[in-house]
């Protein structure tokens, strides 16, 4: 794929990021936050692929944009968690007024941080950096190298999949592969040129399953002592019960994932299609 075609991908994803960045402060819609993070990850995965075989290349994402990404994560996490609380029986703002206030204040602070950081962020400079990164031609060998590096990391993780952090890292590697595969088909209209997995459907399903598990882990962060130490005892008791239920559900989900990973296999090496 020539340099102009690679720049087309950078322009596509960065343009979506810019538009969403402008739109989000008006309403902070959950879908806009989600789409912002997806576009960021698609672009990041693509940049990782085209620079994978380059030693000592410049940082793919600047520190300032990483901070914006992290704060969108906090906004998404808290929005989803508060929405989850609202669906639970015997849990509402009336019986947990202090706890809800703590969560909402943190959410407001994250939204405020997003506005402050994006107000002074210059996408044009970032895009200029990104457009320096593509090679003159993206060869299939470079794509193979990128996929092989991810597959090697995945194989190492599968040796000890029980740790939460390993499952989160596994998901990141799978998403990098999935996003780039979709870029080939959706932007360039051609199939991903390599394969290393025996069952692509299982690959996609596992990525989604790991995403749901990640959401369970995140929910547990908001029932830890940091959020419960300063609330009344009657509220703390309710939140601790939630924590117990969340832990139980997470444990079951984690066991199911680890069982499924036993059937998760790859070819001996990355092959061209």
PDB file of C-alpha atoms in Angstrom:
ATOM      1  CA  UNK A   1       0.000   0.000   0.000  1.00  0.00           C
ATOM      2  CA  UNK A   2       1.564   3.310  -1.076  1.00  0.00           C
ATOM      3  CA  UNK A   3       2.177   6.325   1.149  1.00  0.00           C
ATOM      4  CA  UNK A   4      -0.870   8.255  -0.103  1.00  0.00           C
ATOM      5  CA  UNK A   5      -3.166   5.358   0.811  1.00  0.00           C
ATOM      6  CA  UNK A   6      -1.680   5.213   4.306  1.00  0.00           C
ATOM      7  CA  UNK A   7      -2.163   8.960   4.719  1.00  0.00           C
ATOM      8  CA  UNK A   8      -5.792   8.423   3.688  1.00  0.00           C
ATOM      9  CA  UNK A   9      -6.285   6.236   6.779  1.00  0.00           C
ATOM     10  CA  UNK A  10      -4.642   8.790   9.049  1.00  0.00           C
ATOM     11  CA  UNK A  11      -6.819  11.567   7.634  1.00  0.00           C
ATOM     12  CA  UNK A  12      -9.987   9.488   7.979  1.00  0.00           C
ATOM     13  CA  UNK A  13      -9.548   8.563  11.637  1.00  0.00           C
ATOM     14  CA  UNK A  14      -8.062  11.905  12.722  1.00  0.00           C
ATOM     15  CA  UNK A  15     -10.905  13.779  11.002  1.00  0.00           C
ATOM     16  CA  UNK A  16     -13.450  11.708  12.942  1.00  0.00           C
ATOM     17  CA  UNK A  17     -11.528  12.397  16.163  1.00  0.00           C
ATOM     18  CA  UNK A  18     -11.527  16.136  15.539  1.00  0.00           C
ATOM     19  CA  UNK A  19     -15.260  16.270  14.799  1.00  0.00           C
ATOM     20  CA  UNK A  20     -16.102  14.236  17.900  1.00  0.00           C
ATOM     21  CA  UNK A  21     -13.805  16.387  20.030  1.00  0.00           C
ATOM     22  CA  UNK A  22     -15.754  19.467  18.950  1.00  0.00           C
ATOM     23  CA  UNK A  23     -19.141  17.821  19.472  1.00  0.00           C
ATOM     24  CA  UNK A  24     -18.638  16.082  22.819  1.00  0.00           C
ATOM     25  CA  UNK A  25     -18.610  19.147  25.168  1.00  0.00           C
ATOM     26  CA  UNK A  26     -22.149  20.081  24.172  1.00  0.00           C
ATOM     27  CA  UNK A  27     -23.841  16.975  25.551  1.00  0.00           C
ATOM     28  CA  UNK A  28     -21.204  14.381  26.517  1.00  0.00           C
ATOM     29  CA  UNK A  29     -23.319  11.694  24.866  1.00  0.00           C
ATOM     30  CA  UNK A  30     -22.258   8.165  25.723  1.00  0.00           C
ATOM     31  CA  UNK A  31     -22.129   7.208  22.018  1.00  0.00           C
ATOM     32  CA  UNK A  32     -19.859  10.147  21.169  1.00  0.00           C
ATOM     33  CA  UNK A  33     -17.444   9.241  23.968  1.00  0.00           C
ATOM     34  CA  UNK A  34     -17.468   5.604  22.835  1.00  0.00           C
ATOM     35  CA  UNK A  35     -16.909   6.574  19.190  1.00  0.00           C
ATOM     36  CA  UNK A  36     -14.052   8.922  20.157  1.00  0.00           C
ATOM     37  CA  UNK A  37     -12.255   6.101  21.938  1.00  0.00           C
ATOM     38  CA  UNK A  38     -12.828   3.672  19.059  1.00  0.00           C
ATOM     39  CA  UNK A  39     -11.447   6.123  16.474  1.00  0.00           C
ATOM     40  CA  UNK A  40      -8.429   6.748  18.711  1.00  0.00           C
ATOM     41  CA  UNK A  41      -7.785   3.000  19.018  1.00  0.00           C
ATOM     42  CA  UNK A  42      -8.202   2.415  15.270  1.00  0.00           C
ATOM     43  CA  UNK A  43      -5.699   5.153  14.511  1.00  0.00           C
ATOM     44  CA  UNK A  44      -3.290   3.991  17.208  1.00  0.00           C
ATOM     45  CA  UNK A  45      -3.465   0.388  15.936  1.00  0.00           C
ATOM     46  CA  UNK A  46      -2.773   1.542  12.386  1.00  0.00           C
ATOM     47  CA  UNK A  47       0.204   3.661  13.452  1.00  0.00           C
ATOM     48  CA  UNK A  48       1.559   0.732  15.453  1.00  0.00           C
ATOM     49  CA  UNK A  49       1.320  -1.470  12.375  1.00  0.00           C
ATOM     50  CA  UNK A  50       3.065   0.887   9.941  1.00  0.00           C
ATOM     51  CA  UNK A  51       5.888   1.612  12.412  1.00  0.00           C
ATOM     52  CA  UNK A  52       6.259  -1.911  13.843  1.00  0.00           C
ATOM     53  CA  UNK A  53       9.490  -2.665  11.976  1.00  0.00           C
ATOM     54  CA  UNK A  54      11.011   0.795  12.507  1.00  0.00           C
ATOM     55  CA  UNK A  55      13.608   1.000  15.251  1.00  0.00           C
ATOM     56  CA  UNK A  56      13.599   4.147  17.380  1.00  0.00           C
ATOM     57  CA  UNK A  57      10.616   5.815  15.710  1.00  0.00           C
ATOM     58  CA  UNK A  58       9.053   8.847  17.352  1.00  0.00           C
ATOM     59  CA  UNK A  59       6.298   8.302  19.956  1.00  0.00           C
ATOM     60  CA  UNK A  60       3.104   7.288  18.170  1.00  0.00           C
ATOM     61  CA  UNK A  61       0.822   9.284  20.465  1.00  0.00           C
ATOM     62  CA  UNK A  62       1.920  12.380  22.380  1.00  0.00           C
ATOM     63  CA  UNK A  63       1.528  12.595  26.148  1.00  0.00           C
ATOM     64  CA  UNK A  64      -1.174  15.254  25.867  1.00  0.00           C
ATOM     65  CA  UNK A  65      -3.400  13.174  23.598  1.00  0.00           C
ATOM     66  CA  UNK A  66      -2.905  10.168  25.876  1.00  0.00           C
ATOM     67  CA  UNK A  67      -4.217  12.288  28.766  1.00  0.00           C
ATOM     68  CA  UNK A  68      -7.327  13.163  26.752  1.00  0.00           C
ATOM     69  CA  UNK A  69      -7.797   9.464  25.972  1.00  0.00           C
ATOM     70  CA  UNK A  70      -7.503   8.554  29.648  1.00  0.00           C
ATOM     71  CA  UNK A  71     -10.054  11.163  30.710  1.00  0.00           C
ATOM     72  CA  UNK A  72     -12.530   9.913  28.088  1.00  0.00           C
ATOM     73  CA  UNK A  73     -12.055   6.519  29.743  1.00  0.00           C
ATOM     74  CA  UNK A  74     -13.004   7.946  33.128  1.00  0.00           C
ATOM     75  CA  UNK A  75     -16.078   9.639  31.631  1.00  0.00           C
ATOM     76  CA  UNK A  76     -17.166   6.416  29.932  1.00  0.00           C
ATOM     77  CA  UNK A  77     -16.531   4.270  33.006  1.00  0.00           C
ATOM     78  CA  UNK A  78     -18.441   6.495  35.417  1.00  0.00           C
ATOM     79  CA  UNK A  79     -21.323   7.081  33.009  1.00  0.00           C
ATOM     80  CA  UNK A  80     -21.747   3.337  32.484  1.00  0.00           C
ATOM     81  CA  UNK A  81     -21.348   2.572  36.176  1.00  0.00           C
ATOM     82  CA  UNK A  82     -23.974   5.103  37.261  1.00  0.00           C
ATOM     83  CA  UNK A  83     -26.304   3.772  34.557  1.00  0.00           C
ATOM     84  CA  UNK A  84     -25.656   0.237  35.834  1.00  0.00           C
ATOM     85  CA  UNK A  85     -26.493   1.283  39.400  1.00  0.00           C
ATOM     86  CA  UNK A  86     -29.787   2.706  38.177  1.00  0.00           C
ATOM     87  CA  UNK A  87     -30.809  -0.694  36.802  1.00  0.00           C
ATOM     88  CA  UNK A  88     -30.183  -2.581  40.048  1.00  0.00           C
ATOM     89  CA  UNK A  89     -33.070  -3.421  42.403  1.00  0.00           C
ATOM     90  CA  UNK A  90     -33.053  -1.582  45.722  1.00  0.00           C
ATOM     91  CA  UNK A  91     -30.337   0.806  44.549  1.00  0.00           C
ATOM     92  CA  UNK A  92     -31.119   4.430  43.779  1.00  0.00           C
ATOM     93  CA  UNK A  93     -30.144   8.002  44.566  1.00  0.00           C
ATOM     94  CA  UNK A  94     -32.536   8.176  47.507  1.00  0.00           C
ATOM     95  CA  UNK A  95     -30.872   5.378  49.490  1.00  0.00           C
ATOM     96  CA  UNK A  96     -27.313   6.216  48.359  1.00  0.00           C
ATOM     97  CA  UNK A  97     -27.324  10.038  48.183  1.00  0.00           C
ATOM     98  CA  UNK A  98     -23.749  10.616  49.365  1.00  0.00           C
ATOM     99  CA  UNK A  99     -22.318   7.820  47.215  1.00  0.00           C
ATOM    100  CA  UNK A 100     -24.113   9.090  44.098  1.00  0.00           C
ATOM    101  CA  UNK A 101     -22.844  12.597  44.810  1.00  0.00           C
ATOM    102  CA  UNK A 102     -19.245  11.379  45.007  1.00  0.00           C
ATOM    103  CA  UNK A 103     -19.574   9.559  41.686  1.00  0.00           C
ATOM    104  CA  UNK A 104     -21.274  12.492  39.968  1.00  0.00           C
ATOM    105  CA  UNK A 105     -18.672  14.964  41.228  1.00  0.00           C
ATOM    106  CA  UNK A 106     -15.906  12.773  39.814  1.00  0.00           C
ATOM    107  CA  UNK A 107     -17.788  12.520  36.508  1.00  0.00           C
ATOM    108  CA  UNK A 108     -18.236  16.299  36.377  1.00  0.00           C
ATOM    109  CA  UNK A 109     -14.519  16.802  37.104  1.00  0.00           C
ATOM    110  CA  UNK A 110     -13.595  14.418  34.269  1.00  0.00           C
ATOM    111  CA  UNK A 111     -15.834  16.279  31.824  1.00  0.00           C
ATOM    112  CA  UNK A 112     -14.318  19.562  32.939  1.00  0.00           C
ATOM    113  CA  UNK A 113     -10.821  18.144  32.396  1.00  0.00           C
ATOM    114  CA  UNK A 114     -11.777  16.966  28.903  1.00  0.00           C
ATOM    115  CA  UNK A 115     -12.882  20.478  27.951  1.00  0.00           C
ATOM    116  CA  UNK A 116      -9.767  22.109  29.396  1.00  0.00           C
ATOM    117  CA  UNK A 117      -7.392  19.699  27.682  1.00  0.00           C
ATOM    118  CA  UNK A 118      -9.092  19.732  24.274  1.00  0.00           C
ATOM    119  CA  UNK A 119      -9.358  23.536  24.301  1.00  0.00           C
ATOM    120  CA  UNK A 120      -5.567  23.823  24.180  1.00  0.00           C
ATOM    121  CA  UNK A 121      -4.838  20.734  22.087  1.00  0.00           C
ATOM    122  CA  UNK A 122      -3.776  21.224  18.448  1.00  0.00           C
ATOM    123  CA  UNK A 123      -4.793  18.324  16.235  1.00  0.00           C
ATOM    124  CA  UNK A 124      -3.064  19.848  13.211  1.00  0.00           C
ATOM    125  CA  UNK A 125       0.350  19.439  14.823  1.00  0.00           C
ATOM    126  CA  UNK A 126      -0.458  15.857  15.799  1.00  0.00           C
ATOM    127  CA  UNK A 127      -1.630  15.004  12.281  1.00  0.00           C
ATOM    128  CA  UNK A 128       1.581  16.455  10.812  1.00  0.00           C
ATOM    129  CA  UNK A 129       3.541  14.097  13.099  1.00  0.00           C
ATOM    130  CA  UNK A 130       1.448  11.110  12.056  1.00  0.00           C
ATOM    131  CA  UNK A 131       1.902  11.800   8.352  1.00  0.00           C
ATOM    132  CA  UNK A 132       5.671  11.533   8.738  1.00  0.00           C
ATOM    133  CA  UNK A 133       5.352   7.941   9.987  1.00  0.00           C
ATOM    134  CA  UNK A 134       4.157   5.930   6.951  1.00  0.00           C
ATOM    135  CA  UNK A 135       6.802   4.076   4.936  1.00  0.00           C
ATOM    136  CA  UNK A 136       6.925   4.738   1.192  1.00  0.00           C
ATOM    137  CA  UNK A 137       5.129   1.438   0.722  1.00  0.00           C
ATOM    138  CA  UNK A 138       3.490  -0.828   3.293  1.00  0.00           C
ATOM    139  CA  UNK A 139       4.628  -4.311   2.324  1.00  0.00           C
ATOM    140  CA  UNK A 140       2.836  -7.512   3.306  1.00  0.00           C
ATOM    141  CA  UNK A 141       5.999  -8.535   5.149  1.00  0.00           C
ATOM    142  CA  UNK A 142       5.603  -5.532   7.441  1.00  0.00           C
ATOM    143  CA  UNK A 143       1.998  -6.499   8.186  1.00  0.00           C
ATOM    144  CA  UNK A 144       3.145 -10.063   8.899  1.00  0.00           C
ATOM    145  CA  UNK A 145       5.795  -8.761  11.284  1.00  0.00           C
ATOM    146  CA  UNK A 146       3.226  -6.660  13.146  1.00  0.00           C
ATOM    147  CA  UNK A 147       0.773  -9.564  13.462  1.00  0.00           C
ATOM    148  CA  UNK A 148       3.502 -12.026  14.446  1.00  0.00           C
ATOM    149  CA  UNK A 149       4.671  -9.715  17.217  1.00  0.00           C
ATOM    150  CA  UNK A 150       1.135  -9.521  18.599  1.00  0.00           C
ATOM    151  CA  UNK A 151       0.614 -13.277  18.285  1.00  0.00           C
ATOM    152  CA  UNK A 152       3.866 -13.933  20.154  1.00  0.00           C
ATOM    153  CA  UNK A 153       2.704 -11.664  22.980  1.00  0.00           C
ATOM    154  CA  UNK A 154      -0.683 -13.415  23.026  1.00  0.00           C
ATOM    155  CA  UNK A 155       0.939 -16.870  23.235  1.00  0.00           C
ATOM    156  CA  UNK A 156       2.957 -15.732  26.248  1.00  0.00           C
ATOM    157  CA  UNK A 157      -0.197 -14.414  27.933  1.00  0.00           C
ATOM    158  CA  UNK A 158      -2.046 -17.683  27.285  1.00  0.00           C
ATOM    159  CA  UNK A 159       0.569 -19.456  29.387  1.00  0.00           C
ATOM    160  CA  UNK A 160      -0.722 -17.565  32.467  1.00  0.00           C
ATOM    161  CA  UNK A 161      -4.191 -16.248  31.586  1.00  0.00           C
ATOM    162  CA  UNK A 162      -5.586 -16.108  35.120  1.00  0.00           C
ATOM    163  CA  UNK A 163      -4.293 -12.610  35.977  1.00  0.00           C
ATOM    164  CA  UNK A 164      -6.686  -9.726  35.302  1.00  0.00           C
ATOM    165  CA  UNK A 165      -3.922  -7.635  33.758  1.00  0.00           C
ATOM    166  CA  UNK A 166      -3.007 -10.438  31.372  1.00  0.00           C
ATOM    167  CA  UNK A 167      -6.594 -10.674  30.142  1.00  0.00           C
ATOM    168  CA  UNK A 168      -6.697  -6.909  29.616  1.00  0.00           C
ATOM    169  CA  UNK A 169      -3.418  -7.036  27.681  1.00  0.00           C
ATOM    170  CA  UNK A 170      -4.696  -9.973  25.626  1.00  0.00           C
ATOM    171  CA  UNK A 171      -7.687  -7.877  24.592  1.00  0.00           C
ATOM    172  CA  UNK A 172      -5.437  -4.992  23.508  1.00  0.00           C
ATOM    173  CA  UNK A 173      -3.413  -7.266  21.219  1.00  0.00           C
ATOM    174  CA  UNK A 174      -6.552  -8.807  19.713  1.00  0.00           C
ATOM    175  CA  UNK A 175      -8.096  -5.370  19.132  1.00  0.00           C
ATOM    176  CA  UNK A 176      -4.958  -4.124  17.374  1.00  0.00           C
ATOM    177  CA  UNK A 177      -5.255  -7.020  14.938  1.00  0.00           C
ATOM    178  CA  UNK A 178      -9.027  -6.642  14.522  1.00  0.00           C
ATOM    179  CA  UNK A 179      -8.905  -2.881  13.956  1.00  0.00           C
ATOM    180  CA  UNK A 180      -6.252  -3.170  11.268  1.00  0.00           C
ATOM    181  CA  UNK A 181      -8.111  -5.986   9.569  1.00  0.00           C
ATOM    182  CA  UNK A 182     -11.189  -3.750   9.405  1.00  0.00           C
ATOM    183  CA  UNK A 183      -9.106  -0.850   8.080  1.00  0.00           C
ATOM    184  CA  UNK A 184      -8.036  -2.936   5.093  1.00  0.00           C
ATOM    185  CA  UNK A 185     -11.627  -3.844   4.244  1.00  0.00           C
ATOM    186  CA  UNK A 186     -13.478  -0.628   5.155  1.00  0.00           C
ATOM    187  CA  UNK A 187     -10.974   1.986   3.919  1.00  0.00           C
ATOM    188  CA  UNK A 188      -9.094   0.212   1.138  1.00  0.00           C
ATOM    189  CA  UNK A 189     -11.726  -2.359   0.170  1.00  0.00           C
ATOM    190  CA  UNK A 190      -9.321  -5.289   0.230  1.00  0.00           C
ATOM    191  CA  UNK A 191      -8.971  -8.261   2.592  1.00  0.00           C
ATOM    192  CA  UNK A 192      -6.381  -8.254   5.364  1.00  0.00           C
ATOM    193  CA  UNK A 193      -3.346  -9.796   3.637  1.00  0.00           C
ATOM    194  CA  UNK A 194      -2.290 -12.210   6.396  1.00  0.00           C
ATOM    195  CA  UNK A 195      -3.792 -14.693   8.816  1.00  0.00           C
ATOM    196  CA  UNK A 196      -2.528 -16.423  11.944  1.00  0.00           C
ATOM    197  CA  UNK A 197      -5.711 -17.677  13.557  1.00  0.00           C
ATOM    198  CA  UNK A 198      -7.702 -20.816  12.909  1.00  0.00           C
ATOM    199  CA  UNK A 199     -11.088 -19.274  13.669  1.00  0.00           C
ATOM    200  CA  UNK A 200     -11.668 -15.581  12.956  1.00  0.00           C
ATOM    201  CA  UNK A 201     -15.181 -15.677  14.428  1.00  0.00           C
ATOM    202  CA  UNK A 202     -13.761 -16.933  17.730  1.00  0.00           C
ATOM    203  CA  UNK A 203     -11.143 -14.174  17.605  1.00  0.00           C
ATOM    204  CA  UNK A 204     -13.829 -11.487  17.351  1.00  0.00           C
ATOM    205  CA  UNK A 205     -16.090 -13.117  19.943  1.00  0.00           C
ATOM    206  CA  UNK A 206     -13.216 -13.403  22.423  1.00  0.00           C
ATOM    207  CA  UNK A 207     -12.357  -9.721  21.953  1.00  0.00           C
ATOM    208  CA  UNK A 208     -15.957  -8.798  22.788  1.00  0.00           C
ATOM    209  CA  UNK A 209     -16.040 -11.168  25.746  1.00  0.00           C
ATOM    210  CA  UNK A 210     -12.848  -9.650  27.126  1.00  0.00           C
ATOM    211  CA  UNK A 211     -14.413  -6.197  26.723  1.00  0.00           C
ATOM    212  CA  UNK A 212     -17.346  -7.210  28.920  1.00  0.00           C
ATOM    213  CA  UNK A 213     -14.922  -8.649  31.468  1.00  0.00           C
ATOM    214  CA  UNK A 214     -12.975  -5.391  31.449  1.00  0.00           C
ATOM    215  CA  UNK A 215     -16.189  -3.508  32.250  1.00  0.00           C
ATOM    216  CA  UNK A 216     -16.750  -5.800  35.250  1.00  0.00           C
ATOM    217  CA  UNK A 217     -13.240  -5.045  36.513  1.00  0.00           C
ATOM    218  CA  UNK A 218     -13.810  -1.318  36.090  1.00  0.00           C
ATOM    219  CA  UNK A 219     -17.094  -1.457  38.019  1.00  0.00           C
ATOM    220  CA  UNK A 220     -15.194  -2.958  40.945  1.00  0.00           C
ATOM    221  CA  UNK A 221     -12.928   0.098  41.080  1.00  0.00           C
ATOM    222  CA  UNK A 222     -15.888   2.267  42.064  1.00  0.00           C
ATOM    223  CA  UNK A 223     -16.893   0.147  45.046  1.00  0.00           C
ATOM    224  CA  UNK A 224     -13.436   0.147  46.626  1.00  0.00           C
ATOM    225  CA  UNK A 225     -12.510   1.976  49.835  1.00  0.00           C
ATOM    226  CA  UNK A 226     -11.533   5.123  47.954  1.00  0.00           C
ATOM    227  CA  UNK A 227     -15.233   5.681  47.224  1.00  0.00           C
ATOM    228  CA  UNK A 228     -16.736   4.198  50.373  1.00  0.00           C
ATOM    229  CA  UNK A 229     -14.559   5.546  53.189  1.00  0.00           C
ATOM    230  CA  UNK A 230     -16.354   8.887  53.320  1.00  0.00           C
ATOM    231  CA  UNK A 231     -19.955   7.695  52.996  1.00  0.00           C
ATOM    232  CA  UNK A 232     -22.367   6.931  55.892  1.00  0.00           C
ATOM    233  CA  UNK A 233     -22.369   3.438  57.364  1.00  0.00           C
ATOM    234  CA  UNK A 234     -25.827   2.596  56.025  1.00  0.00           C
ATOM    235  CA  UNK A 235     -24.680   3.441  52.488  1.00  0.00           C
ATOM    236  CA  UNK A 236     -21.369   1.657  52.960  1.00  0.00           C
ATOM    237  CA  UNK A 237     -23.201  -1.551  53.839  1.00  0.00           C
ATOM    238  CA  UNK A 238     -25.183  -1.420  50.592  1.00  0.00           C
ATOM    239  CA  UNK A 239     -22.105  -0.674  48.499  1.00  0.00           C
ATOM    240  CA  UNK A 240     -20.172  -3.495  50.144  1.00  0.00           C
ATOM    241  CA  UNK A 241     -22.977  -5.870  49.216  1.00  0.00           C
ATOM    242  CA  UNK A 242     -22.673  -4.619  45.649  1.00  0.00           C
ATOM    243  CA  UNK A 243     -18.945  -5.246  45.791  1.00  0.00           C
ATOM    244  CA  UNK A 244     -19.514  -8.837  46.892  1.00  0.00           C
ATOM    245  CA  UNK A 245     -21.991  -9.428  44.054  1.00  0.00           C
ATOM    246  CA  UNK A 246     -19.691  -7.787  41.495  1.00  0.00           C
ATOM    247  CA  UNK A 247     -16.750  -9.908  42.630  1.00  0.00           C
ATOM    248  CA  UNK A 248     -18.797 -13.089  42.395  1.00  0.00           C
ATOM    249  CA  UNK A 249     -20.003 -12.250  38.873  1.00  0.00           C
ATOM    250  CA  UNK A 250     -16.480 -11.292  37.794  1.00  0.00           C
ATOM    251  CA  UNK A 251     -15.043 -14.562  39.124  1.00  0.00           C
ATOM    252  CA  UNK A 252     -17.609 -16.622  37.203  1.00  0.00           C
ATOM    253  CA  UNK A 253     -17.034 -14.631  34.026  1.00  0.00           C
ATOM    254  CA  UNK A 254     -13.267 -14.977  34.356  1.00  0.00           C
ATOM    255  CA  UNK A 255     -13.514 -18.758  34.760  1.00  0.00           C
ATOM    256  CA  UNK A 256     -15.679 -18.999  31.626  1.00  0.00           C
ATOM    257  CA  UNK A 257     -13.176 -16.951  29.637  1.00  0.00           C
ATOM    258  CA  UNK A 258     -10.225 -19.065  30.772  1.00  0.00           C
ATOM    259  CA  UNK A 259     -12.139 -22.208  29.818  1.00  0.00           C
ATOM    260  CA  UNK A 260     -12.851 -20.723  26.372  1.00  0.00           C
ATOM    261  CA  UNK A 261      -9.200 -19.825  25.880  1.00  0.00           C
ATOM    262  CA  UNK A 262      -8.353 -23.533  25.859  1.00  0.00           C
ATOM    263  CA  UNK A 263      -9.875 -23.662  22.350  1.00  0.00           C
ATOM    264  CA  UNK A 264      -8.174 -20.438  21.287  1.00  0.00           C
ATOM    265  CA  UNK A 265      -5.404 -21.437  18.893  1.00  0.00           C
ATOM    266  CA  UNK A 266      -3.231 -20.073  16.098  1.00  0.00           C
ATOM    267  CA  UNK A 267      -1.295 -21.421  13.150  1.00  0.00           C
ATOM    268  CA  UNK A 268       2.381 -22.175  13.656  1.00  0.00           C
ATOM    269  CA  UNK A 269       3.247 -18.985  11.795  1.00  0.00           C
ATOM    270  CA  UNK A 270       1.626 -15.968  10.162  1.00  0.00           C
ATOM    271  CA  UNK A 271       0.705 -16.719   6.561  1.00  0.00           C
ATOM    272  CA  UNK A 272      -0.207 -14.624   3.560  1.00  0.00           C
ATOM    273  CA  UNK A 273      -3.758 -15.086   2.355  1.00  0.00           C
TER     274      UNK A 273
END
